[in-house]
Short mmCIF file of C-alpha atoms in Angstrom, two decimals:
data_model
loop_
_atom_site.label_atom_id
_atom_site.label_comp_id
_atom_site.label_asym_id
_atom_site.label_seq_id
_atom_site.Cartn_x
_atom_site.Cartn_y
_atom_site.Cartn_z
CA MET A 300 99.49 92.73 112.14
CA GLU A 301 97.26 95.48 110.79
CA ILE A 302 98.44 99.04 111.24
CA LYS A 303 96.36 102.02 110.16
CA LYS A 304 97.62 105.60 110.18
CA ILE A 305 96.14 108.76 108.73
CA VAL A 306 98.69 111.21 107.33
CA GLY A 307 97.73 114.34 105.43
CA GLY A 308 94.11 113.23 105.29
CA LYS A 309 94.99 109.90 103.63
CA MET A 310 94.68 106.41 105.08
CA TYR A 311 97.71 104.12 105.16
CA ASN A 312 96.67 100.56 105.99
CA THR A 313 99.04 97.59 106.03
CA GLN A 314 96.14 95.18 105.37
CA THR A 315 95.10 96.79 102.10
CA ALA A 316 98.54 97.84 100.87
CA LYS A 317 101.06 95.33 99.56
CA GLU A 318 104.26 94.88 101.54
CA LEU A 319 107.06 94.90 98.96
CA GLY A 320 109.93 94.29 101.36
CA TYR A 321 111.00 94.93 104.91
CA TYR A 322 113.88 95.25 107.34
CA TRP A 323 113.43 93.89 110.87
CA ASN A 324 116.12 93.59 113.53
CA ALA A 325 114.65 90.31 114.90
CA LYS A 326 113.81 91.83 118.29
CA SER A 327 110.39 91.36 119.87
CA LEU A 328 107.94 94.26 119.92
CA ASP A 329 108.29 94.69 123.69
CA ASP A 330 112.09 95.12 123.40
CA TYR A 331 113.30 98.74 123.56
CA ASP A 332 115.56 98.02 120.57
CA TYR A 333 112.73 96.68 118.35
CA PHE A 334 112.88 98.15 114.83
CA TYR A 335 110.86 97.36 111.70
CA GLN A 336 110.61 99.21 108.40
CA GLY A 337 108.38 98.06 105.59
CA LEU A 338 108.06 99.37 102.06
CA TYR A 339 104.44 99.27 100.90
CA ARG A 340 102.49 100.04 97.74
CA LYS A 341 98.86 101.14 98.01
CA LYS A 342 96.25 100.02 95.50
CA ASN A 343 96.54 103.43 93.81
CA GLY A 344 100.29 102.85 93.27
CA GLU A 345 101.49 105.21 96.00
CA LEU A 346 104.60 104.01 97.84
CA PHE A 347 105.05 104.53 101.55
CA LEU A 348 107.47 103.50 104.25
CA LEU A 349 106.17 102.31 107.61
CA THR A 350 108.56 102.50 110.56
CA GLN A 351 107.70 100.84 113.86
CA THR A 352 109.66 100.88 117.11
CA TRP A 353 108.61 99.59 120.52
CA ASN A 354 106.75 102.85 121.23
CA GLU A 355 106.06 104.54 117.89
CA VAL A 356 104.57 103.94 114.46
CA LYS A 357 105.43 106.40 111.70
CA VAL A 358 104.39 106.55 108.05
CA ASP A 359 106.46 108.34 105.41
CA PRO A 360 103.95 108.90 102.60
CA ASN A 361 104.40 109.62 98.90
CA LEU A 362 107.82 108.07 98.44
CA THR A 363 109.16 108.56 94.96
CA GLU A 364 110.35 105.53 93.01
CA ASP A 365 113.95 106.74 93.48
CA GLN A 366 113.51 107.10 97.25
CA ALA A 367 112.01 103.61 97.43
CA LYS A 368 114.87 102.18 95.35
CA ASN A 369 117.43 103.90 97.56
CA TRP A 370 115.84 102.41 100.69
CA ALA A 371 115.63 98.98 99.05
CA GLU A 372 119.30 99.03 98.02
CA LYS A 373 120.27 99.56 101.65
CA ASN A 374 117.78 97.20 103.30
CA LEU A 375 116.79 94.37 100.94
CA ASP A 376 118.65 91.54 99.28
CA THR A 377 119.26 91.62 95.53
CA LYS A 378 116.53 89.08 94.68
CA THR A 379 113.85 91.05 96.53
CA TYR A 380 115.01 94.33 94.94
CA VAL A 381 114.83 92.81 91.44
CA ASN A 382 111.36 91.34 92.16
CA ILE A 383 110.10 94.80 93.07
CA PHE A 384 111.88 97.09 90.61
CA GLY A 385 113.32 94.78 87.94
CA ASN A 386 116.96 94.47 86.96
CA PRO A 387 118.95 97.70 87.21
CA GLU A 388 121.40 98.68 84.49
CA GLU A 389 124.83 97.08 84.63
#
């Protein structure tokens, strides 16, 4: 599904950005409890978080690498985290 949002004069488009990982609560979009968050990287390297609920779409632009890692630690499995950011220190 393509989602486009303009925030701060910049376009955030899920079709042109790469989805790095996501959390979804397995509810359908018409369910009041529907929740999806996706971590994306634009072609210019900018990271953003897209949050979608049954009635709202929100983009959190300009995530820092540390903010993205923090979100990924909480929401992604280890393999996906390592694929995105590499192995963390032991």
